[in-house]
């Protein structure tokens, strides 16, 4: 961070660059904003999304999220929308096989019982746990009716085991059509969806396998087992993914 700029000035500049890049209606919340204010603004926007013709997205600012004057999301949209659709079930199966080969675990050890999962019904990516208030974030009203299209508007993914934006888009479409899942929060390494609980345990287990294929770190370094994740999905309205 340049020494002549304060912390607040540094991130205000970043926020302006993100808002310019997106080219849509946005609201900036500086670090330390009360969480209820940020969540309330998101919920209001979410309730207006259909009548307003947009999808709300909370973008937690990171130091690398800086766009020069003249940059816009138009080039990303062109690239992502041009990518061919693929069969998500085949993609999940292929990635699961790759994880079984590449990670140091016995496949049966990470399955576990469908029990012990936590109910997740609140966003965590926006929280600075050191002060229990929000990080710097932008609430963007992305002008897309289809919520999965947000991945064509803001660059997320394509590093390590994190799917690229084109894969994100088609997987998000698949999950929206099956489970009503809507992308809601992006940070530099985390992604959260609004979704509905999957009450049927066999269906929740199938979805947990898809989540593992999509984001192995969430199971291997956080939840612990696919069965525990499946149990969590039966009582959660927020899906959380994190890539190391």
mmCIF file of C-alpha atoms in Angstrom:
data_model
loop_
_atom_site.group_PDB
_atom_site.id
_atom_site.type_symbol
_atom_site.label_atom_id
_atom_site.label_comp_id
_atom_site.label_asym_id
_atom_site.label_seq_id
_atom_site.Cartn_x
_atom_site.Cartn_y
_atom_site.Cartn_z
ATOM 1 C CA UNK A 1 0.000 0.000 0.000
ATOM 2 C CA UNK A 2 1.514 3.406 -0.939
ATOM 3 C CA UNK A 3 2.639 5.202 2.228
ATOM 4 C CA UNK A 4 1.151 8.558 1.172
ATOM 5 C CA UNK A 5 -2.361 7.075 1.142
ATOM 6 C CA UNK A 6 -4.353 6.124 4.184
ATOM 7 C CA UNK A 7 -5.904 2.697 4.432
ATOM 8 C CA UNK A 8 -9.325 4.211 3.777
ATOM 9 C CA UNK A 9 -8.144 6.163 0.721
ATOM 10 C CA UNK A 10 -6.472 3.070 -0.712
ATOM 11 C CA UNK A 11 -9.663 1.007 -0.622
ATOM 12 C CA UNK A 12 -11.918 3.878 -1.667
ATOM 13 C CA UNK A 13 -9.795 4.074 -4.820
ATOM 14 C CA UNK A 14 -10.123 0.326 -5.303
ATOM 15 C CA UNK A 15 -13.880 0.574 -4.873
ATOM 16 C CA UNK A 16 -14.083 3.290 -7.514
ATOM 17 C CA UNK A 17 -12.074 1.169 -9.945
ATOM 18 C CA UNK A 18 -14.344 -1.848 -9.380
ATOM 19 C CA UNK A 19 -17.473 0.272 -9.853
ATOM 20 C CA UNK A 20 -16.065 1.759 -13.076
ATOM 21 C CA UNK A 21 -15.179 -1.707 -14.323
ATOM 22 C CA UNK A 22 -18.665 -3.078 -13.659
ATOM 23 C CA UNK A 23 -20.475 -0.054 -15.042
ATOM 24 C CA UNK A 24 -23.625 -0.677 -13.021
ATOM 25 C CA UNK A 25 -25.349 0.646 -9.907
ATOM 26 C CA UNK A 26 -23.187 -0.052 -6.845
ATOM 27 C CA UNK A 27 -22.899 0.905 -3.194
ATOM 28 C CA UNK A 28 -19.595 0.966 -1.306
ATOM 29 C CA UNK A 29 -19.322 -0.078 2.346
ATOM 30 C CA UNK A 30 -15.993 0.761 4.046
ATOM 31 C CA UNK A 31 -14.322 -1.597 6.497
ATOM 32 C CA UNK A 32 -15.969 -1.472 9.890
ATOM 33 C CA UNK A 33 -19.526 -1.028 8.611
ATOM 34 C CA UNK A 34 -22.017 -2.776 10.874
ATOM 35 C CA UNK A 35 -22.812 -6.201 9.477
ATOM 36 C CA UNK A 36 -26.565 -5.648 9.756
ATOM 37 C CA UNK A 37 -26.267 -2.652 7.430
ATOM 38 C CA UNK A 38 -24.448 -4.629 4.727
ATOM 39 C CA UNK A 39 -26.702 -7.678 5.057
ATOM 40 C CA UNK A 40 -29.807 -5.508 5.108
ATOM 41 C CA UNK A 41 -28.769 -3.716 1.918
ATOM 42 C CA UNK A 42 -28.141 -7.058 0.231
ATOM 43 C CA UNK A 43 -31.488 -8.516 1.345
ATOM 44 C CA UNK A 44 -33.329 -5.444 0.090
ATOM 45 C CA UNK A 45 -31.589 -5.704 -3.260
ATOM 46 C CA UNK A 46 -32.258 -9.455 -3.394
ATOM 47 C CA UNK A 47 -35.982 -8.848 -2.848
ATOM 48 C CA UNK A 48 -35.992 -6.346 -5.731
ATOM 49 C CA UNK A 49 -33.929 -8.401 -8.152
ATOM 50 C CA UNK A 50 -36.721 -9.714 -10.356
ATOM 51 C CA UNK A 51 -38.588 -6.441 -10.713
ATOM 52 C CA UNK A 52 -35.315 -4.567 -11.155
ATOM 53 C CA UNK A 53 -33.822 -6.953 -13.706
ATOM 54 C CA UNK A 54 -30.525 -7.373 -11.851
ATOM 55 C CA UNK A 55 -28.670 -9.823 -9.611
ATOM 56 C CA UNK A 56 -27.125 -8.374 -6.416
ATOM 57 C CA UNK A 57 -23.556 -9.393 -5.680
ATOM 58 C CA UNK A 58 -21.421 -8.490 -2.665
ATOM 59 C CA UNK A 59 -17.771 -8.130 -3.727
ATOM 60 C CA UNK A 60 -15.307 -8.020 -0.831
ATOM 61 C CA UNK A 61 -12.396 -5.881 -1.979
ATOM 62 C CA UNK A 62 -8.881 -7.291 -2.066
ATOM 63 C CA UNK A 63 -5.692 -5.396 -2.883
ATOM 64 C CA UNK A 64 -5.417 -7.084 -6.308
ATOM 65 C CA UNK A 65 -8.934 -5.977 -7.338
ATOM 66 C CA UNK A 66 -7.890 -2.835 -9.150
ATOM 67 C CA UNK A 67 -8.892 -1.875 -12.678
ATOM 68 C CA UNK A 68 -7.313 0.877 -14.755
ATOM 69 C CA UNK A 69 -9.359 3.685 -16.285
ATOM 70 C CA UNK A 70 -10.933 2.424 -19.497
ATOM 71 C CA UNK A 71 -11.094 -1.198 -18.389
ATOM 72 C CA UNK A 72 -14.552 -2.725 -18.303
ATOM 73 C CA UNK A 73 -16.157 -6.118 -17.967
ATOM 74 C CA UNK A 74 -17.112 -6.131 -21.668
ATOM 75 C CA UNK A 75 -14.074 -8.198 -22.664
ATOM 76 C CA UNK A 76 -14.734 -10.777 -19.944
ATOM 77 C CA UNK A 77 -18.380 -11.005 -20.988
ATOM 78 C CA UNK A 78 -17.371 -11.621 -24.587
ATOM 79 C CA UNK A 79 -14.974 -14.402 -23.587
ATOM 80 C CA UNK A 80 -17.213 -16.159 -21.064
ATOM 81 C CA UNK A 81 -20.420 -16.004 -23.088
ATOM 82 C CA UNK A 82 -18.575 -17.449 -26.094
ATOM 83 C CA UNK A 83 -17.521 -20.572 -24.164
ATOM 84 C CA UNK A 84 -19.558 -23.680 -25.024
ATOM 85 C CA UNK A 85 -21.893 -25.177 -22.440
ATOM 86 C CA UNK A 86 -20.868 -28.551 -21.029
ATOM 87 C CA UNK A 87 -22.518 -31.415 -19.167
ATOM 88 C CA UNK A 88 -22.038 -30.553 -15.507
ATOM 89 C CA UNK A 89 -22.534 -34.113 -14.235
ATOM 90 C CA UNK A 90 -19.646 -35.282 -16.432
ATOM 91 C CA UNK A 91 -17.487 -32.371 -15.228
ATOM 92 C CA UNK A 92 -18.174 -33.243 -11.566
ATOM 93 C CA UNK A 93 -17.344 -36.925 -12.150
ATOM 94 C CA UNK A 94 -14.081 -36.060 -13.902
ATOM 95 C CA UNK A 95 -12.974 -33.629 -11.193
ATOM 96 C CA UNK A 96 -13.839 -36.107 -8.418
ATOM 97 C CA UNK A 97 -11.641 -38.710 -10.135
ATOM 98 C CA UNK A 98 -8.822 -36.167 -10.413
ATOM 99 C CA UNK A 99 -9.091 -35.281 -6.718
ATOM 100 C CA UNK A 100 -9.032 -38.968 -5.741
ATOM 101 C CA UNK A 101 -5.800 -39.307 -7.707
ATOM 102 C CA UNK A 102 -4.072 -36.058 -6.788
ATOM 103 C CA UNK A 103 -4.862 -35.511 -3.083
ATOM 104 C CA UNK A 104 -3.423 -37.517 -0.215
ATOM 105 C CA UNK A 105 -6.500 -39.246 1.190
ATOM 106 C CA UNK A 106 -8.296 -42.542 0.937
ATOM 107 C CA UNK A 107 -11.614 -41.876 -0.862
ATOM 108 C CA UNK A 108 -13.620 -43.884 1.664
ATOM 109 C CA UNK A 109 -12.139 -41.857 4.547
ATOM 110 C CA UNK A 110 -13.626 -38.575 3.370
ATOM 111 C CA UNK A 111 -17.152 -39.938 2.848
ATOM 112 C CA UNK A 112 -18.317 -40.416 6.442
ATOM 113 C CA UNK A 113 -21.847 -40.511 7.784
ATOM 114 C CA UNK A 114 -24.520 -37.993 6.856
ATOM 115 C CA UNK A 115 -24.453 -36.393 10.285
ATOM 116 C CA UNK A 116 -22.789 -33.666 12.329
ATOM 117 C CA UNK A 117 -23.038 -30.860 9.798
ATOM 118 C CA UNK A 118 -23.557 -27.257 10.873
ATOM 119 C CA UNK A 119 -26.454 -25.119 9.685
ATOM 120 C CA UNK A 120 -25.033 -22.218 7.647
ATOM 121 C CA UNK A 121 -27.573 -19.461 7.154
ATOM 122 C CA UNK A 122 -25.442 -16.346 7.104
ATOM 123 C CA UNK A 123 -22.670 -14.968 4.908
ATOM 124 C CA UNK A 124 -19.189 -15.268 6.417
ATOM 125 C CA UNK A 125 -17.061 -13.892 3.572
ATOM 126 C CA UNK A 126 -17.963 -10.290 4.376
ATOM 127 C CA UNK A 127 -16.920 -10.517 8.045
ATOM 128 C CA UNK A 128 -13.672 -9.151 9.450
ATOM 129 C CA UNK A 129 -13.602 -11.395 12.513
ATOM 130 C CA UNK A 130 -10.994 -9.230 14.204
ATOM 131 C CA UNK A 131 -13.591 -6.512 14.742
ATOM 132 C CA UNK A 132 -16.772 -8.497 13.982
ATOM 133 C CA UNK A 133 -17.771 -5.947 11.363
ATOM 134 C CA UNK A 134 -17.589 -5.890 7.602
ATOM 135 C CA UNK A 135 -14.621 -5.859 5.301
ATOM 136 C CA UNK A 136 -14.527 -3.273 2.533
ATOM 137 C CA UNK A 137 -17.142 -4.374 0.024
ATOM 138 C CA UNK A 138 -19.192 -3.244 -2.935
ATOM 139 C CA UNK A 139 -22.819 -4.232 -3.390
ATOM 140 C CA UNK A 140 -23.242 -4.395 -7.161
ATOM 141 C CA UNK A 141 -26.570 -4.681 -8.931
ATOM 142 C CA UNK A 142 -25.311 -6.687 -11.898
ATOM 143 C CA UNK A 143 -27.742 -6.021 -14.784
ATOM 144 C CA UNK A 144 -28.461 -9.671 -15.572
ATOM 145 C CA UNK A 145 -31.728 -11.538 -15.160
ATOM 146 C CA UNK A 146 -29.979 -14.917 -15.051
ATOM 147 C CA UNK A 147 -27.989 -14.989 -11.787
ATOM 148 C CA UNK A 148 -25.308 -17.298 -13.175
ATOM 149 C CA UNK A 149 -24.319 -14.594 -15.655
ATOM 150 C CA UNK A 150 -22.580 -12.625 -12.880
ATOM 151 C CA UNK A 151 -19.505 -14.759 -13.605
ATOM 152 C CA UNK A 152 -19.259 -13.030 -16.973
ATOM 153 C CA UNK A 153 -19.212 -9.618 -15.281
ATOM 154 C CA UNK A 154 -16.587 -9.929 -12.564
ATOM 155 C CA UNK A 155 -13.404 -12.048 -12.853
ATOM 156 C CA UNK A 156 -13.366 -14.871 -10.324
ATOM 157 C CA UNK A 157 -11.628 -18.224 -10.570
ATOM 158 C CA UNK A 158 -9.002 -19.878 -12.720
ATOM 159 C CA UNK A 159 -6.283 -20.344 -10.091
ATOM 160 C CA UNK A 160 -5.126 -23.576 -8.439
ATOM 161 C CA UNK A 161 -8.156 -25.913 -8.255
ATOM 162 C CA UNK A 162 -10.668 -23.066 -8.534
ATOM 163 C CA UNK A 163 -12.796 -23.424 -11.693
ATOM 164 C CA UNK A 164 -12.424 -20.748 -14.347
ATOM 165 C CA UNK A 165 -15.205 -18.178 -14.933
ATOM 166 C CA UNK A 166 -16.633 -20.153 -17.877
ATOM 167 C CA UNK A 167 -16.959 -23.259 -15.714
ATOM 168 C CA UNK A 168 -18.361 -21.187 -12.860
ATOM 169 C CA UNK A 169 -21.105 -19.828 -15.106
ATOM 170 C CA UNK A 170 -22.418 -23.175 -16.366
ATOM 171 C CA UNK A 171 -22.161 -24.851 -12.960
ATOM 172 C CA UNK A 172 -24.015 -21.938 -11.359
ATOM 173 C CA UNK A 173 -26.732 -22.280 -14.014
ATOM 174 C CA UNK A 174 -27.042 -25.997 -13.244
ATOM 175 C CA UNK A 175 -27.288 -25.371 -9.479
ATOM 176 C CA UNK A 176 -29.779 -22.554 -9.946
ATOM 177 C CA UNK A 177 -32.083 -24.731 -12.002
ATOM 178 C CA UNK A 178 -31.847 -27.642 -9.531
ATOM 179 C CA UNK A 179 -31.603 -25.891 -6.176
ATOM 180 C CA UNK A 180 -32.368 -22.206 -6.718
ATOM 181 C CA UNK A 181 -28.765 -21.308 -5.815
ATOM 182 C CA UNK A 182 -27.810 -17.675 -6.518
ATOM 183 C CA UNK A 183 -24.213 -16.346 -6.363
ATOM 184 C CA UNK A 184 -24.158 -13.802 -3.543
ATOM 185 C CA UNK A 185 -20.639 -13.078 -2.190
ATOM 186 C CA UNK A 186 -17.202 -13.031 -3.823
ATOM 187 C CA UNK A 187 -13.911 -12.388 -2.044
ATOM 188 C CA UNK A 188 -10.402 -12.985 -3.310
ATOM 189 C CA UNK A 189 -10.669 -16.698 -2.473
ATOM 190 C CA UNK A 190 -14.244 -17.369 -1.322
ATOM 191 C CA UNK A 191 -17.598 -17.753 -3.011
ATOM 192 C CA UNK A 192 -20.997 -17.931 -1.328
ATOM 193 C CA UNK A 193 -24.429 -18.755 -2.722
ATOM 194 C CA UNK A 194 -27.942 -18.091 -1.506
ATOM 195 C CA UNK A 195 -29.733 -21.420 -1.742
ATOM 196 C CA UNK A 196 -32.515 -23.455 -0.188
ATOM 197 C CA UNK A 197 -31.913 -26.428 2.141
ATOM 198 C CA UNK A 198 -31.940 -29.824 0.421
ATOM 199 C CA UNK A 199 -34.080 -31.813 2.812
ATOM 200 C CA UNK A 200 -33.748 -35.217 1.155
ATOM 201 C CA UNK A 201 -30.536 -36.779 2.479
ATOM 202 C CA UNK A 202 -29.731 -38.817 -0.623
ATOM 203 C CA UNK A 203 -30.099 -35.705 -2.788
ATOM 204 C CA UNK A 204 -28.013 -33.706 -0.300
ATOM 205 C CA UNK A 205 -25.264 -36.344 -0.495
ATOM 206 C CA UNK A 206 -25.260 -36.147 -4.303
ATOM 207 C CA UNK A 207 -24.964 -32.377 -4.046
ATOM 208 C CA UNK A 208 -22.157 -32.682 -1.471
ATOM 209 C CA UNK A 209 -20.201 -34.817 -3.948
ATOM 210 C CA UNK A 210 -20.666 -32.057 -6.523
ATOM 211 C CA UNK A 211 -19.480 -29.459 -4.006
ATOM 212 C CA UNK A 212 -16.400 -31.564 -3.304
ATOM 213 C CA UNK A 213 -15.644 -31.855 -7.016
ATOM 214 C CA UNK A 214 -16.121 -28.096 -7.367
ATOM 215 C CA UNK A 215 -14.103 -27.114 -4.274
ATOM 216 C CA UNK A 216 -12.114 -29.903 -2.566
ATOM 217 C CA UNK A 217 -10.510 -27.493 -0.062
ATOM 218 C CA UNK A 218 -13.873 -26.835 1.552
ATOM 219 C CA UNK A 219 -14.095 -30.495 2.559
ATOM 220 C CA UNK A 220 -10.428 -31.381 3.040
ATOM 221 C CA UNK A 221 -9.474 -28.267 5.028
ATOM 222 C CA UNK A 222 -12.760 -27.222 6.567
ATOM 223 C CA UNK A 223 -15.807 -29.508 6.859
ATOM 224 C CA UNK A 224 -13.904 -32.798 7.057
ATOM 225 C CA UNK A 225 -16.128 -35.292 5.253
ATOM 226 C CA UNK A 226 -18.599 -35.338 2.389
ATOM 227 C CA UNK A 227 -21.237 -36.871 4.668
ATOM 228 C CA UNK A 228 -20.878 -34.026 7.150
ATOM 229 C CA UNK A 229 -21.222 -31.528 4.313
ATOM 230 C CA UNK A 230 -24.330 -33.356 3.066
ATOM 231 C CA UNK A 231 -25.896 -33.051 6.514
ATOM 232 C CA UNK A 232 -25.073 -29.347 6.537
ATOM 233 C CA UNK A 233 -26.786 -28.888 3.169
ATOM 234 C CA UNK A 234 -30.050 -30.294 4.560
ATOM 235 C CA UNK A 235 -30.346 -27.310 6.918
ATOM 236 C CA UNK A 236 -28.379 -24.491 5.278
ATOM 237 C CA UNK A 237 -29.488 -21.566 3.130
ATOM 238 C CA UNK A 238 -25.930 -20.426 2.388
ATOM 239 C CA UNK A 239 -23.340 -22.463 0.488
ATOM 240 C CA UNK A 240 -19.724 -21.540 1.219
ATOM 241 C CA UNK A 241 -16.677 -22.355 -0.910
ATOM 242 C CA UNK A 242 -13.065 -21.528 -0.212
ATOM 243 C CA UNK A 243 -9.947 -22.226 -2.263
ATOM 244 C CA UNK A 244 -6.504 -22.185 -0.656
#
